[in-house]
Amino acid sequence: MNTVKTGMLLAGLMALFGVVGYLLGGATGMMIALGLGLATNLYAYWNSDRLALAAHHAVEVDERTAPDLVRMVRDLSRNAGLPMPRVYLIDNPQPNAFATGRNPENAAVAATTGLLNMLSYDEVAGVMAHELAHIRNRDTLIMTVSATIAGAIATLAQFGFFFGGRGNDRPNPIVMLATVIIAPIAAMIIQMAISRSREYDADRMGAQICGQPLSLASALAKIAGGVAHVPNMDAERHPATAPLFIINPLSGHGMDNLFSTHPATENRIAALQSLAQEMGAAPQAGFVTQSASSPWGQPPRRGPWG
């Protein structure tokens, strides 16, 4: 089913590429746009993870630079039956995290410094388990590729507005302006159509991986509160990457409706609370435990890696 959804999403985005090209440059513009769309698809498949990480200035860490976080991800990956992903840190005060990569063998998880400073050890484990669930469900390919293509559509529309056509070949300015405004929104709606339902699945599987659905629920509440007060300027500059994050990092996001990149946090928390009742209060066997030397739970500092 994920493969079918991936194909439908990429086909929809490719069609949107063609429509934008046609509106901006007629039949010739459509052919050029479709060619660019195909090239973008191929490039995004192999490089979308690098683009997403670079857009947020993520830095790869290891057991020397971030020992507790890396060991946590390793233990959770073992619980999930996954290869160990690459681990990245983003120097950003907003609490948030995302996963990326075309498959579990080429995956990465990234957490902001704000996330590690604000959340407890168990809450961070819940967030990382959520991201590993995306990897296990192979959501990361569709999410990162669609983010890359959505960003390319916005760029194509803007480029076409300023340079598309000459003289009589130039489309009506009103049509061009409408295309510049509507095309990125349409691309984002296509992203949302699939990404929003996957958050519920990742929450449920993530809670099962870490064994503590209430820790993940608590983490979601804290992240949502932090996002509401701490802007993420890199995300604002690259809004197509918003669906990658566990909570929408953009300012001004709102209700659980068609135009939201994520389900309402309250709904996700309620679902996790119901899951906690199903699982019982005790953590599942195999959950990673906090080491005596772990910096989580200690007075706030720059981060648990330096």
Steps between C-alpha positions, in 0.01 A plus 500: 500500500785742579649428157167580332463822701856599415432450131177697518670788681792520257261476204289782645803720554626423149160595358513824696844567350345462155203724579724774635720474192199518267351802675831683488629396159238310303575158350874569488498607863312184595757275330787686664329482840433126466864446410605701803250306711645167392852621572388630839337165582821312424717751683267510800497120528875492552563834668183620676634394840816704453296799384269485801788468746696778330197731500498482880879504546497157665834365625565127528599376847635177643564340839789739560307823433149395616538171691162481676296593196685261269473211748130573545441486123701179476296330771172617351608389154568155642151498652354598163701244306668771293858573394661778697420831324735795483436746783503878452469805723352833392612805693156656535316603818163376373428147631444271202630197309465320168613190312613477140649253253388291203495170693589359845854425383556865406305679771577780741331654804551861602415677825533866590698623797174650626344152511784356707504795738125509558399132518580225750691188400183290466329772295796525262492120469132522404578758232786296358280189500238697302764592243621140480139396436499727195815323382353156564180594314716638216329837534829685475539452125161642411534782755846614395442458126169686515664779701768537232250500213261737675786743548596462133143576390504823698834593343373413150191715546704797620756458220225477240334814633810710443646333190220297337405585143564806290260735325187320379628173644496643850192382697247738650667667802201414718534131405872513573447664838230249589733216401778634722260511794294185440765254378698481828175469695385216276833323544473532876143365499621193310768453766246535778260250348737220593732635770232587756357147530850363537561698816236297686659176377845616603373608843350157563800305375742735675319446830529125449870526418586696816226340711384832649216668311452756778861616465440564133172676582680722751771572243242605239341742747836657589609522136173662394535754780860572404422535130228752581752729670833428328526571124702274270640731235649219290158336482342834406751529215432140390128445572485191277697314769232565767325159456827326591491622861319330787313830562445768236795740549339792317341795673130552444400133458161421635218252522472139392372581152593457134754782514695376803820303444436293814198370692401703804738426785209454742360223279837325487539523878150359551582206272819431696314515830256239368793289389656529847184352648521211256866438577475552876698744714824299513760547226544213258801275542806613310449874540826690532573619851676818605861456602627644826728735308230627264472881497122489449321600815790720608484883505466646148819554304611536141424138419571140596777454245787732588 
